[in-house]
PDB file of C-alpha atoms in Angstrom:
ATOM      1  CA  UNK A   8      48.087 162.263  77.059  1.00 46.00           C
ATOM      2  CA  UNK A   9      46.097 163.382  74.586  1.00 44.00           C
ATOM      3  CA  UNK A  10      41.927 162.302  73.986  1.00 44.00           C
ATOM      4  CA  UNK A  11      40.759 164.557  72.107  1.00 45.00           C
ATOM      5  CA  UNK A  12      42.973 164.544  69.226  1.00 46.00           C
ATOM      6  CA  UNK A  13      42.082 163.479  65.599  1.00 44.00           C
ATOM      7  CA  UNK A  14      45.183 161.473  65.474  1.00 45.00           C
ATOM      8  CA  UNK A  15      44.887 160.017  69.257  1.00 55.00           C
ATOM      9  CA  UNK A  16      43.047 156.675  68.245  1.00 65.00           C
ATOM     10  CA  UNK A  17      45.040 153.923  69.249  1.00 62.00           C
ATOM     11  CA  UNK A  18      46.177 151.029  67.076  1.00 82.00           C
ATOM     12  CA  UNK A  19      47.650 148.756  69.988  1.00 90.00           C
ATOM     13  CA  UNK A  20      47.993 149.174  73.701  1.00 94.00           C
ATOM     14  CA  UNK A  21      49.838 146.911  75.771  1.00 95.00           C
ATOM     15  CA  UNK A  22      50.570 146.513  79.476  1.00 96.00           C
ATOM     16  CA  UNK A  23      53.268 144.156  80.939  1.00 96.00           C
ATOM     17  CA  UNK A  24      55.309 144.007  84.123  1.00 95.00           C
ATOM     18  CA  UNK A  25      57.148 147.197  82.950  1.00 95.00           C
ATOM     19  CA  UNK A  26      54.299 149.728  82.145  1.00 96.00           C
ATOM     20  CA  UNK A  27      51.923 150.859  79.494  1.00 97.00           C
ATOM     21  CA  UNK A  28      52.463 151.507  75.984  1.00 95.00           C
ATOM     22  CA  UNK A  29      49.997 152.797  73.720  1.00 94.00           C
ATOM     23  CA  UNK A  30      50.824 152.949  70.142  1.00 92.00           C
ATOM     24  CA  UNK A  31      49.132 156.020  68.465  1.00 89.00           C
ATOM     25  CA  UNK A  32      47.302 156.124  64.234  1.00 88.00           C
ATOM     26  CA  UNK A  33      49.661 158.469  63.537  1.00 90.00           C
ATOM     27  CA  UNK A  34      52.760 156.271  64.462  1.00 90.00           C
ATOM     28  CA  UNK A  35      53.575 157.912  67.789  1.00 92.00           C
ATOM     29  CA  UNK A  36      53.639 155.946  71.366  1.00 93.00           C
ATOM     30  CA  UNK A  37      52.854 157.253  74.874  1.00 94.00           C
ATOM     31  CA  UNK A  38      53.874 154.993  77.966  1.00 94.00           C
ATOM     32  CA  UNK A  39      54.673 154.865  80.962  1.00 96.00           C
ATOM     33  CA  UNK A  40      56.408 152.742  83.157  1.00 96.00           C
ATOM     34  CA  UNK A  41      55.201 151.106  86.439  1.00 96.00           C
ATOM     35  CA  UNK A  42      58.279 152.745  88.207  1.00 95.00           C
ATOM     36  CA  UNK A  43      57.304 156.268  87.200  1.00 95.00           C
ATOM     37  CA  UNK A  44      53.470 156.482  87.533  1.00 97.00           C
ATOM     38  CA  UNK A  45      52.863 158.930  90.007  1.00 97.00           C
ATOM     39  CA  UNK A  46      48.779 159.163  89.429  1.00 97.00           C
ATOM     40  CA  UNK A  47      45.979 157.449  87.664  1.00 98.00           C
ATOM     41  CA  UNK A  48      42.825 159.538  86.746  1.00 98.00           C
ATOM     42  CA  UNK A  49      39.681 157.977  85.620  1.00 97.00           C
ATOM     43  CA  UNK A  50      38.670 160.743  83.410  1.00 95.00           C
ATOM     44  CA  UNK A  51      34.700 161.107  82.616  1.00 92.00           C
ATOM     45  CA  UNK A  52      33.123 162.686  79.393  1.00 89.00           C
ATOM     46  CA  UNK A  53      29.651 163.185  78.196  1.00 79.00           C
ATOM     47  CA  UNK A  54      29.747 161.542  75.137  1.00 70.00           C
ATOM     48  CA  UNK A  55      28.478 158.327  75.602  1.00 60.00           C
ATOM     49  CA  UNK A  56      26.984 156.521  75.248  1.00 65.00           C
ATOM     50  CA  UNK A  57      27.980 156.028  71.032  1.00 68.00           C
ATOM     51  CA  UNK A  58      31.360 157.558  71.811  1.00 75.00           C
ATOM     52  CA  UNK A  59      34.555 157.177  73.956  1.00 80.00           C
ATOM     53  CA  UNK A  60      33.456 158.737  77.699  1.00 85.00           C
ATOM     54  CA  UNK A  61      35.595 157.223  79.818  1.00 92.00           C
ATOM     55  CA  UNK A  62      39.633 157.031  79.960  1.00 94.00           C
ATOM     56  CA  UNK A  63      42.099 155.745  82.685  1.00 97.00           C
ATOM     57  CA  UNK A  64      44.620 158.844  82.083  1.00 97.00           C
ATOM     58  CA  UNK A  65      48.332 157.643  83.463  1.00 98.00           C
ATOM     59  CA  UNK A  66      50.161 160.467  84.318  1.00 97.00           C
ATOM     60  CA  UNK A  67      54.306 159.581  84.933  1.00 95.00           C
ATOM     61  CA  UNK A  68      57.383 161.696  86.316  1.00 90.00           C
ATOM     62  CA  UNK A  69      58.690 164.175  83.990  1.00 87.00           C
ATOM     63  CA  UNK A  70      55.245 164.577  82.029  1.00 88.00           C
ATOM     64  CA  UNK A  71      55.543 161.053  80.590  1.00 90.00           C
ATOM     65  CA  UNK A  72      51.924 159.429  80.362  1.00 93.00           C
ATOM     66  CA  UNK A  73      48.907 158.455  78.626  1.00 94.00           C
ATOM     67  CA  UNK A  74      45.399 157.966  78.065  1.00 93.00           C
ATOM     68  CA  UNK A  75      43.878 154.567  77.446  1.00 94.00           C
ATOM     69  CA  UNK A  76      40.395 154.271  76.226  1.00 91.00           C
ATOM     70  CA  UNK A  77      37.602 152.312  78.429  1.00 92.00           C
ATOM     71  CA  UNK A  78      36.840 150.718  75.957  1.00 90.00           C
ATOM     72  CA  UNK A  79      40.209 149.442  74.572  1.00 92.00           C
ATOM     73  CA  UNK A  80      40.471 145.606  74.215  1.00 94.00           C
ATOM     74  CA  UNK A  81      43.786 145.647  76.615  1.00 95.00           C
ATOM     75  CA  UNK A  82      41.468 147.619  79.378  1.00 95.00           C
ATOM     76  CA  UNK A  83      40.859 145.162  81.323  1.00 95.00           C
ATOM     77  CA  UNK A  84      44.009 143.756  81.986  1.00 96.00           C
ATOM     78  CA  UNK A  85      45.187 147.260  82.795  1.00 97.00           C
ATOM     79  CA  UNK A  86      42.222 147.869  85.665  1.00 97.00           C
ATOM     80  CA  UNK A  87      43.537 144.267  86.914  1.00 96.00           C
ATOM     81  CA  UNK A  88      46.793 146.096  87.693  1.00 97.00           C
ATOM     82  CA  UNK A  89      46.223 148.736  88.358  1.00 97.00           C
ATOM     83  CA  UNK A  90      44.209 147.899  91.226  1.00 96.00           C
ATOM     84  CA  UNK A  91      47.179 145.967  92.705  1.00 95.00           C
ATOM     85  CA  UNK A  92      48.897 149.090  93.386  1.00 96.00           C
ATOM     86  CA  UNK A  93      48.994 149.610  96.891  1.00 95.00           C
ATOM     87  CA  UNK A  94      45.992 152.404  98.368  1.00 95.00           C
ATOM     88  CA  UNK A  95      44.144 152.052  94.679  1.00 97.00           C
ATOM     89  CA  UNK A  96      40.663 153.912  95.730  1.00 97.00           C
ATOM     90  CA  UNK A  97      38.403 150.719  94.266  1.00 96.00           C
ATOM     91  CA  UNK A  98      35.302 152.722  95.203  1.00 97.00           C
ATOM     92  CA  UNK A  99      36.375 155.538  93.474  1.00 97.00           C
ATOM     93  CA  UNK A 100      37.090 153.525  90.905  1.00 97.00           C
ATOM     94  CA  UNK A 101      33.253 152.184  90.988  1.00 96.00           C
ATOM     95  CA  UNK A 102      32.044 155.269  91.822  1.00 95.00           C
ATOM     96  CA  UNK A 103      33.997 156.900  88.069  1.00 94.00           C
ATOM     97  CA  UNK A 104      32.899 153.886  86.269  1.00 92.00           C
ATOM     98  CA  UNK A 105      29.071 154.410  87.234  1.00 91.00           C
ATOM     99  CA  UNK A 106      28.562 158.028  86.622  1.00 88.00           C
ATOM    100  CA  UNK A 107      28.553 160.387  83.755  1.00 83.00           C
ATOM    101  CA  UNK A 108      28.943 163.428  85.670  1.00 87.00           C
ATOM    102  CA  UNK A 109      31.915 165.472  83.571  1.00 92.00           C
ATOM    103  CA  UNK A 110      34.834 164.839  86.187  1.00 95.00           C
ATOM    104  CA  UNK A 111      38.078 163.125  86.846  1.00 96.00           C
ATOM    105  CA  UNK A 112      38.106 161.156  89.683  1.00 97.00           C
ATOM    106  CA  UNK A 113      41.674 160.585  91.447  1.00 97.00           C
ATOM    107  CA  UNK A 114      41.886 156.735  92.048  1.00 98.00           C
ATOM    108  CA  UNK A 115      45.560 156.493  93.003  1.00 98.00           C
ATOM    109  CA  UNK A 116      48.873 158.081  93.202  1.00 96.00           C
ATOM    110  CA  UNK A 117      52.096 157.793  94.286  1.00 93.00           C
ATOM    111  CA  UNK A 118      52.440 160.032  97.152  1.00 89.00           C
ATOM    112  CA  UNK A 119      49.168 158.888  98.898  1.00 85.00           C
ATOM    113  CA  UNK A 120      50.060 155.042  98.701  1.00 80.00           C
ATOM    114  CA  UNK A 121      51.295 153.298 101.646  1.00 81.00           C
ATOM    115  CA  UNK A 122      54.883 154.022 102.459  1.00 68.00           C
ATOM    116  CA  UNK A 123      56.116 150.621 102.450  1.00 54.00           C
ATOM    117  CA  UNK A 124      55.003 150.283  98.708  1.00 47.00           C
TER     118      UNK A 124
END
């Protein structure tokens, strides 16, 4: 889950019923499946606003993960589902998405959701 690397620019992400896939410049993928996430991190930067300051950072079991940019065409779809997952913190969420304080806001995970999920 890398952001800061030269070679971390994405050339497709995708998100589907399974997870999230981010295919990397340099050829290499990061994903994560729905079944594995165990947190999502909206991660603030301050480099806006002319570059990247905002990722949703999906961290899985085992270290699996990645980073997807704010600003990534597929974004949208994935903040759709991810707020579906059952105990998202939506005014977390808003809160992250309205700031540029340097921070990582905690919006879900796995072992605060609802025990029934």
């Amino acid at each position: 889950m890398s952001q800061d690397s030269p070679n971390a620019h994405s050339r497709t992400v995708s998100v589907d019923d399974t997870g999230v896939r981010r295919q990397l410049a340099d050829g290499s993928e990061e994903a994560v499946t729905w079944a594995e996430l165990s947190a999502v991190v909206v991660r603030v930067i301050p480099e806006g606003p002319w570059k990247e300051d905002v990722f949703f950072m999906l961290a899985g079991e085992g270290g699996k993960g990645t980073a997807i940019p704010s600003g990534d065409p597929a974004a949208d779809a994935l903040i759709e589902r991810l707020q579906t997952l059952p105990g998202f913190d939506n005014d977390k969420f808003v809160e992250a998405m309205t700031t540029d304080a340097d921070e990582a806001y905690v919006v879900w995970s796995k072992e605060d959701a609802p025990a029934n999920s």
